[in-house]
């Protein structure tokens, strides 16, 4: 089976080049300007850009256990529609992915029914209870790419040190959701100006920063690869910068919503502005954009967190935290950052594809002969209308619902297979 | 005033949606309503045939009674729905509850709820006007209006007045609404309390003055308002004891002399006599605390009347 993608501008070696790309089965076999070849199908990418398939290090597919919110089929279809060809799933399902059988369940379902490649992230502690180390070495042998208690945070520093030592023993990266429970309290939104105004209990940035500071110290002690999930405050960035300057193996990711929205979004009481960590102050948001541009932040991750309408459509205090993110990630960042000259298109593509893949050692994802045919074709001049009817995720909890964004994902090709076609 | 302010069908989520002119118009209307309350036959037929629902998802007998009395004095029918937050958590959602109530033909909702933003939800689900009777720590516009009315009635205007509010600012929806309303009418407001009970960014949000020392805060005040100090803040680790709180922030004969000699003394209730305010002050000649309660009915009558387009 051969597919020819012609007339597109492809992202190769850090710049855009007009080339044709020939795919045979699951591999790219030829990249060159203006050649013709026999193919079973041809995609005309005239006027479009071709990027390496997007890679998401942080997503919740809710399968097993909460499949009314999302499952592996709907979640990976949603990912494909957003241009993702690789997604890493967080283990906070029901039951928790804290053992090899659970890992294999997700892998098998994804392989049989998925619309993108799925890598499993295992739990740091059994049942995410923050009490005992999970069988992470066995899960590593079974193919997990990292461990995380995401959604939860190991509060016991002594145990966390032990988890990180154990993880480093088996070369397993540790991803943290930094949240000091006591400091976060019953907070609903960022503990800042808007929380004061609306009378909400706040989640201070300190809740995040204290754990990041702690875990950087633990990473130094344990020689563990540490990745900070969804970093959200200016001070947290300073902590990561210091760690990087010290040569520690510390990285971090940022979500599209933390890059584009701030605490003011909560003034509408829209429960789709409620997430953890919360949308922070404008100065934090600006610091995140700068850090992403300058390379302090390593990559973008969606933290795709589906919740059903009946869960989100209620009093703000009682709604769950989190929003979906696959289908809006690129269009939101292109519209709000690239078109506003805050970030180059090249950097955006890099932090959504090659950088995250490198970070979790997922292999070379660049557009090159011999590499897997994972790519996304995007029309930057077209628009994306975000509507519940056309959203492929089972859940519709997005602050961009009803909005029109610039750029449109035309085709997603994963392992040589067309997984999304607009 | 160039044009008569339009109130028909409007929500009262908070006072930020209302201009100074509109607030003054409401005060004038409340003055008229207060006269009705002083009559022997305290009822007018203006809202006959209208149905007002009090939807209280957080207990407050005082406020609910005030709303219901206001509605019945205007001859509206009253539907009263009360539920605990836990019941609404387990069973029917707020959305279902409003759909059910709406099927009964409600014209106006008065809601009290522990969650900020709930009045907006009730309006979203019902499409009917909603008066916020207190949503969490966020807003309590009818209380603020009655506080403002009480001062306005006594002193004629709020313009240039120095108002000092003392106590648990962090947990007070009354303060937040008062800060918005009083500022619009030209008052200079100072909030005072221990740092642990003071939200951040108050100056930036409300243009008020923040003081942690009672003497400084009270100096030269025309109006002094105390707030209820709740024992549970002690277990939340926000202050050590009511005794120590009282020692530093109580409104007493001794401390009140730092304010102007004829300063008005107010309290939104319910009071902890002996904790945040001493009886000598609460029941003294400068106190207008009892009148505040009476004015609450008049303010709520005025709002219902204006929103439902009652005929004068
Ligand atoms: Zn998380």
JSON list of N, CA, C and O in Angstrom, two decimals, chain A residues 2-3 17 33 39 41 43 45 55 66 95 103 134 152 164 172 188 213 224-225 231 249 259 280 290 295 310 346 413:
[
{"chain": "A", "resi": 2, "resn": "UNK", "atom": "N", "xyz": [0.71, 2.06, -1.04]},
{"chain": "A", "resi": 2, "resn": "UNK", "atom": "CA", "xyz": [1.52, 3.28, -1.13]},
{"chain": "A", "resi": 2, "resn": "UNK", "atom": "C", "xyz": [0.62, 4.53, -1.15]},
{"chain": "A", "resi": 2, "resn": "UNK", "atom": "O", "xyz": [-0.42, 4.54, -1.79]},
{"chain": "A", "resi": 3, "resn": "UNK", "atom": "N", "xyz": [1.08, 5.53, -0.41]},
{"chain": "A", "resi": 3, "resn": "UNK", "atom": "CA", "xyz": [0.37, 6.81, -0.39]},
{"chain": "A", "resi": 3, "resn": "UNK", "atom": "C", "xyz": [1.35, 7.91, -0.77]},
{"chain": "A", "resi": 3, "resn": "UNK", "atom": "O", "xyz": [2.47, 7.96, -0.22]},
{"chain": "A", "resi": 17, "resn": "UNK", "atom": "N", "xyz": [9.91, 23.02, 3.92]},
{"chain": "A", "resi": 17, "resn": "UNK", "atom": "CA", "xyz": [10.41, 22.78, 2.57]},
{"chain": "A", "resi": 17, "resn": "UNK", "atom": "C", "xyz": [9.28, 22.19, 1.72]},
{"chain": "A", "resi": 17, "resn": "UNK", "atom": "O", "xyz": [8.53, 21.34, 2.20]},
{"chain": "A", "resi": 33, "resn": "UNK", "atom": "N", "xyz": [11.71, 16.91, -3.49]},
{"chain": "A", "resi": 33, "resn": "UNK", "atom": "CA", "xyz": [10.87, 17.88, -4.20]},
{"chain": "A", "resi": 33, "resn": "UNK", "atom": "C", "xyz": [10.34, 17.28, -5.50]},
{"chain": "A", "resi": 33, "resn": "UNK", "atom": "O", "xyz": [11.07, 16.56, -6.20]},
{"chain": "A", "resi": 39, "resn": "UNK", "atom": "N", "xyz": [1.24, 5.27, -6.85]},
{"chain": "A", "resi": 39, "resn": "UNK", "atom": "CA", "xyz": [0.73, 5.15, -5.49]},
{"chain": "A", "resi": 39, "resn": "UNK", "atom": "C", "xyz": [-0.72, 4.68, -5.53]},
{"chain": "A", "resi": 39, "resn": "UNK", "atom": "O", "xyz": [-1.43, 4.92, -6.52]},
{"chain": "A", "resi": 41, "resn": "UNK", "atom": "N", "xyz": [-2.94, 5.69, -3.36]},
{"chain": "A", "resi": 41, "resn": "UNK", "atom": "CA", "xyz": [-3.73, 6.90, -3.14]},
{"chain": "A", "resi": 41, "resn": "UNK", "atom": "C", "xyz": [-2.82, 8.11, -3.08]},
{"chain": "A", "resi": 41, "resn": "UNK", "atom": "O", "xyz": [-1.66, 8.01, -2.68]},
{"chain": "A", "resi": 43, "resn": "UNK", "atom": "N", "xyz": [-2.65, 12.22, -1.88]},
{"chain": "A", "resi": 43, "resn": "UNK", "atom": "CA", "xyz": [-3.26, 13.33, -1.13]},
{"chain": "A", "resi": 43, "resn": "UNK", "atom": "C", "xyz": [-2.62, 14.62, -1.63]},
{"chain": "A", "resi": 43, "resn": "UNK", "atom": "O", "xyz": [-1.39, 14.76, -1.56]},
{"chain": "A", "resi": 45, "resn": "UNK", "atom": "N", "xyz": [-1.71, 18.08, -0.94]},
{"chain": "A", "resi": 45, "resn": "UNK", "atom": "CA", "xyz": [-1.56, 18.98, 0.22]},
{"chain": "A", "resi": 45, "resn": "UNK", "atom": "C", "xyz": [-1.21, 20.39, -0.21]},
{"chain": "A", "resi": 45, "resn": "UNK", "atom": "O", "xyz": [-0.58, 21.14, 0.54]},
{"chain": "A", "resi": 55, "resn": "UNK", "atom": "N", "xyz": [2.51, 14.65, 19.36]},
{"chain": "A", "resi": 55, "resn": "UNK", "atom": "CA", "xyz": [2.74, 13.69, 20.44]},
{"chain": "A", "resi": 55, "resn": "UNK", "atom": "C", "xyz": [2.26, 14.32, 21.74]},
{"chain": "A", "resi": 55, "resn": "UNK", "atom": "O", "xyz": [2.68, 15.43, 22.07]},
{"chain": "A", "resi": 66, "resn": "UNK", "atom": "N", "xyz": [-14.30, 4.54, 33.40]},
{"chain": "A", "resi": 66, "resn": "UNK", "atom": "CA", "xyz": [-15.15, 5.73, 33.30]},
{"chain": "A", "resi": 66, "resn": "UNK", "atom": "C", "xyz": [-15.46, 5.99, 31.83]},
{"chain": "A", "resi": 66, "resn": "UNK", "atom": "O", "xyz": [-15.32, 7.12, 31.33]},
{"chain": "A", "resi": 95, "resn": "UNK", "atom": "N", "xyz": [-10.08, 0.23, 37.34]},
{"chain": "A", "resi": 95, "resn": "UNK", "atom": "CA", "xyz": [-9.00, 0.38, 38.34]},
{"chain": "A", "resi": 95, "resn": "UNK", "atom": "C", "xyz": [-7.79, 1.14, 37.79]},
{"chain": "A", "resi": 95, "resn": "UNK", "atom": "O", "xyz": [-7.69, 1.35, 36.60]},
{"chain": "A", "resi": 103, "resn": "UNK", "atom": "N", "xyz": [-1.83, -2.58, 32.28]},
{"chain": "A", "resi": 103, "resn": "UNK", "atom": "CA", "xyz": [-1.05, -1.99, 31.19]},
{"chain": "A", "resi": 103, "resn": "UNK", "atom": "C", "xyz": [-1.39, -2.70, 29.88]},
{"chain": "A", "resi": 103, "resn": "UNK", "atom": "O", "xyz": [-1.66, -2.06, 28.86]},
{"chain": "A", "resi": 134, "resn": "UNK", "atom": "N", "xyz": [4.39, 1.01, 43.31]},
{"chain": "A", "resi": 134, "resn": "UNK", "atom": "CA", "xyz": [3.78, 0.04, 42.39]},
{"chain": "A", "resi": 134, "resn": "UNK", "atom": "C", "xyz": [4.87, -0.82, 41.75]},
{"chain": "A", "resi": 134, "resn": "UNK", "atom": "O", "xyz": [6.05, -0.51, 41.84]},
{"chain": "A", "resi": 152, "resn": "UNK", "atom": "N", "xyz": [-3.23, 12.86, 41.45]},
{"chain": "A", "resi": 152, "resn": "UNK", "atom": "CA", "xyz": [-2.83, 12.78, 42.85]},
{"chain": "A", "resi": 152, "resn": "UNK", "atom": "C", "xyz": [-1.36, 13.18, 42.93]},
{"chain": "A", "resi": 152, "resn": "UNK", "atom": "O", "xyz": [-0.68, 13.31, 41.91]},
{"chain": "A", "resi": 164, "resn": "UNK", "atom": "N", "xyz": [11.42, 7.54, 43.66]},
{"chain": "A", "resi": 164, "resn": "UNK", "atom": "CA", "xyz": [12.29, 8.10, 42.63]},
{"chain": "A", "resi": 164, "resn": "UNK", "atom": "C", "xyz": [13.59, 7.31, 42.53]},
{"chain": "A", "resi": 164, "resn": "UNK", "atom": "O", "xyz": [14.12, 7.10, 41.44]},
{"chain": "A", "resi": 172, "resn": "UNK", "atom": "N", "xyz": [13.20, 4.69, 34.66]},
{"chain": "A", "resi": 172, "resn": "UNK", "atom": "CA", "xyz": [11.82, 5.09, 34.38]},
{"chain": "A", "resi": 172, "resn": "UNK", "atom": "C", "xyz": [11.65, 6.57, 34.73]},
{"chain": "A", "resi": 172, "resn": "UNK", "atom": "O", "xyz": [11.89, 6.97, 35.86]},
{"chain": "A", "resi": 188, "resn": "UNK", "atom": "N", "xyz": [-10.80, 26.22, 44.61]},
{"chain": "A", "resi": 188, "resn": "UNK", "atom": "CA", "xyz": [-11.54, 25.98, 43.37]},
{"chain": "A", "resi": 188, "resn": "UNK", "atom": "C", "xyz": [-10.84, 26.57, 42.16]},
{"chain": "A", "resi": 188, "resn": "UNK", "atom": "O", "xyz": [-10.89, 26.02, 41.07]},
{"chain": "A", "resi": 213, "resn": "UNK", "atom": "N", "xyz": [9.74, 22.25, 44.19]},
{"chain": "A", "resi": 213, "resn": "UNK", "atom": "CA", "xyz": [11.01, 22.47, 44.88]},
{"chain": "A", "resi": 213, "resn": "UNK", "atom": "C", "xyz": [11.46, 21.18, 45.58]},
{"chain": "A", "resi": 213, "resn": "UNK", "atom": "O", "xyz": [12.61, 20.76, 45.48]},
{"chain": "A", "resi": 224, "resn": "UNK", "atom": "N", "xyz": [17.10, 10.72, 39.54]},
{"chain": "A", "resi": 224, "resn": "UNK", "atom": "CA", "xyz": [15.93, 10.27, 38.79]},
{"chain": "A", "resi": 224, "resn": "UNK", "atom": "C", "xyz": [15.59, 11.29, 37.70]},
{"chain": "A", "resi": 224, "resn": "UNK", "atom": "O", "xyz": [15.74, 12.50, 37.90]},
{"chain": "A", "resi": 225, "resn": "UNK", "atom": "N", "xyz": [15.11, 10.81, 36.53]},
{"chain": "A", "resi": 225, "resn": "UNK", "atom": "CA", "xyz": [14.61, 11.73, 35.50]},
{"chain": "A", "resi": 225, "resn": "UNK", "atom": "C", "xyz": [13.24, 12.23, 35.95]},
{"chain": "A", "resi": 225, "resn": "UNK", "atom": "O", "xyz": [12.30, 11.44, 36.14]},
{"chain": "A", "resi": 231, "resn": "UNK", "atom": "N", "xyz": [3.01, 22.69, 34.15]},
{"chain": "A", "resi": 231, "resn": "UNK", "atom": "CA", "xyz": [3.58, 23.77, 34.98]},
{"chain": "A", "resi": 231, "resn": "UNK", "atom": "C", "xyz": [2.74, 25.03, 34.75]},
{"chain": "A", "resi": 231, "resn": "UNK", "atom": "O", "xyz": [2.27, 25.29, 33.64]},
{"chain": "A", "resi": 249, "resn": "UNK", "atom": "N", "xyz": [18.44, 16.27, 35.44]},
{"chain": "A", "resi": 249, "resn": "UNK", "atom": "CA", "xyz": [17.57, 15.79, 34.36]},
{"chain": "A", "resi": 249, "resn": "UNK", "atom": "C", "xyz": [16.10, 16.13, 34.65]},
{"chain": "A", "resi": 249, "resn": "UNK", "atom": "O", "xyz": [15.26, 15.27, 34.86]},
{"chain": "A", "resi": 259, "resn": "UNK", "atom": "N", "xyz": [-1.36, 28.48, 28.68]},
{"chain": "A", "resi": 259, "resn": "UNK", "atom": "CA", "xyz": [-0.64, 29.42, 27.82]},
{"chain": "A", "resi": 259, "resn": "UNK", "atom": "C", "xyz": [-1.53, 30.54, 27.31]},
{"chain": "A", "resi": 259, "resn": "UNK", "atom": "O", "xyz": [-1.05, 31.60, 26.91]},
{"chain": "A", "resi": 280, "resn": "UNK", "atom": "N", "xyz": [-3.89, 30.67, 36.09]},
{"chain": "A", "resi": 280, "resn": "UNK", "atom": "CA", "xyz": [-3.26, 31.57, 37.05]},
{"chain": "A", "resi": 280, "resn": "UNK", "atom": "C", "xyz": [-3.31, 33.04, 36.59]},
{"chain": "A", "resi": 280, "resn": "UNK", "atom": "O", "xyz": [-4.04, 33.39, 35.69]},
{"chain": "A", "resi": 290, "resn": "UNK", "atom": "N", "xyz": [6.75, 32.98, 27.45]},
{"chain": "A", "resi": 290, "resn": "UNK", "atom": "CA", "xyz": [8.18, 33.30, 27.27]},
{"chain": "A", "resi": 290, "resn": "UNK", "atom": "C", "xyz": [9.04, 32.05, 27.46]},
{"chain": "A", "resi": 290, "resn": "UNK", "atom": "O", "xyz": [9.95, 31.78, 26.66]},
{"chain": "A", "resi": 295, "resn": "UNK", "atom": "N", "xyz": [12.62, 27.99, 25.41]},
{"chain": "A", "resi": 295, "resn": "UNK", "atom": "CA", "xyz": [13.11, 26.63, 25.58]},
{"chain": "A", "resi": 295, "resn": "UNK", "atom": "C", "xyz": [13.18, 26.13, 27.01]},
{"chain": "A", "resi": 295, "resn": "UNK", "atom": "O", "xyz": [13.52, 24.97, 27.25]},
{"chain": "A", "resi": 310, "resn": "UNK", "atom": "N", "xyz": [-23.30, 16.17, 32.55]},
{"chain": "A", "resi": 310, "resn": "UNK", "atom": "CA", "xyz": [-24.02, 16.22, 33.84]},
{"chain": "A", "resi": 310, "resn": "UNK", "atom": "C", "xyz": [-23.07, 16.47, 35.00]},
{"chain": "A", "resi": 310, "resn": "UNK", "atom": "O", "xyz": [-23.48, 16.93, 36.06]},
{"chain": "A", "resi": 346, "resn": "UNK", "atom": "N", "xyz": [7.46, 27.24, 13.77]},
{"chain": "A", "resi": 346, "resn": "UNK", "atom": "CA", "xyz": [8.45, 26.18, 13.90]},
{"chain": "A", "resi": 346, "resn": "UNK", "atom": "C", "xyz": [8.53, 25.67, 15.34]},
{"chain": "A", "resi": 346, "resn": "UNK", "atom": "O", "xyz": [8.53, 24.46, 15.59]},
{"chain": "A", "resi": 413, "resn": "UNK", "atom": "N", "xyz": [-2.14, 11.13, 9.49]},
{"chain": "A", "resi": 413, "resn": "UNK", "atom": "CA", "xyz": [-1.70, 9.81, 9.04]},
{"chain": "A", "resi": 413, "resn": "UNK", "atom": "C", "xyz": [-0.84, 9.21, 10.14]},
{"chain": "A", "resi": 413, "resn": "UNK", "atom": "O", "xyz": [0.14, 9.82, 10.58]}
]
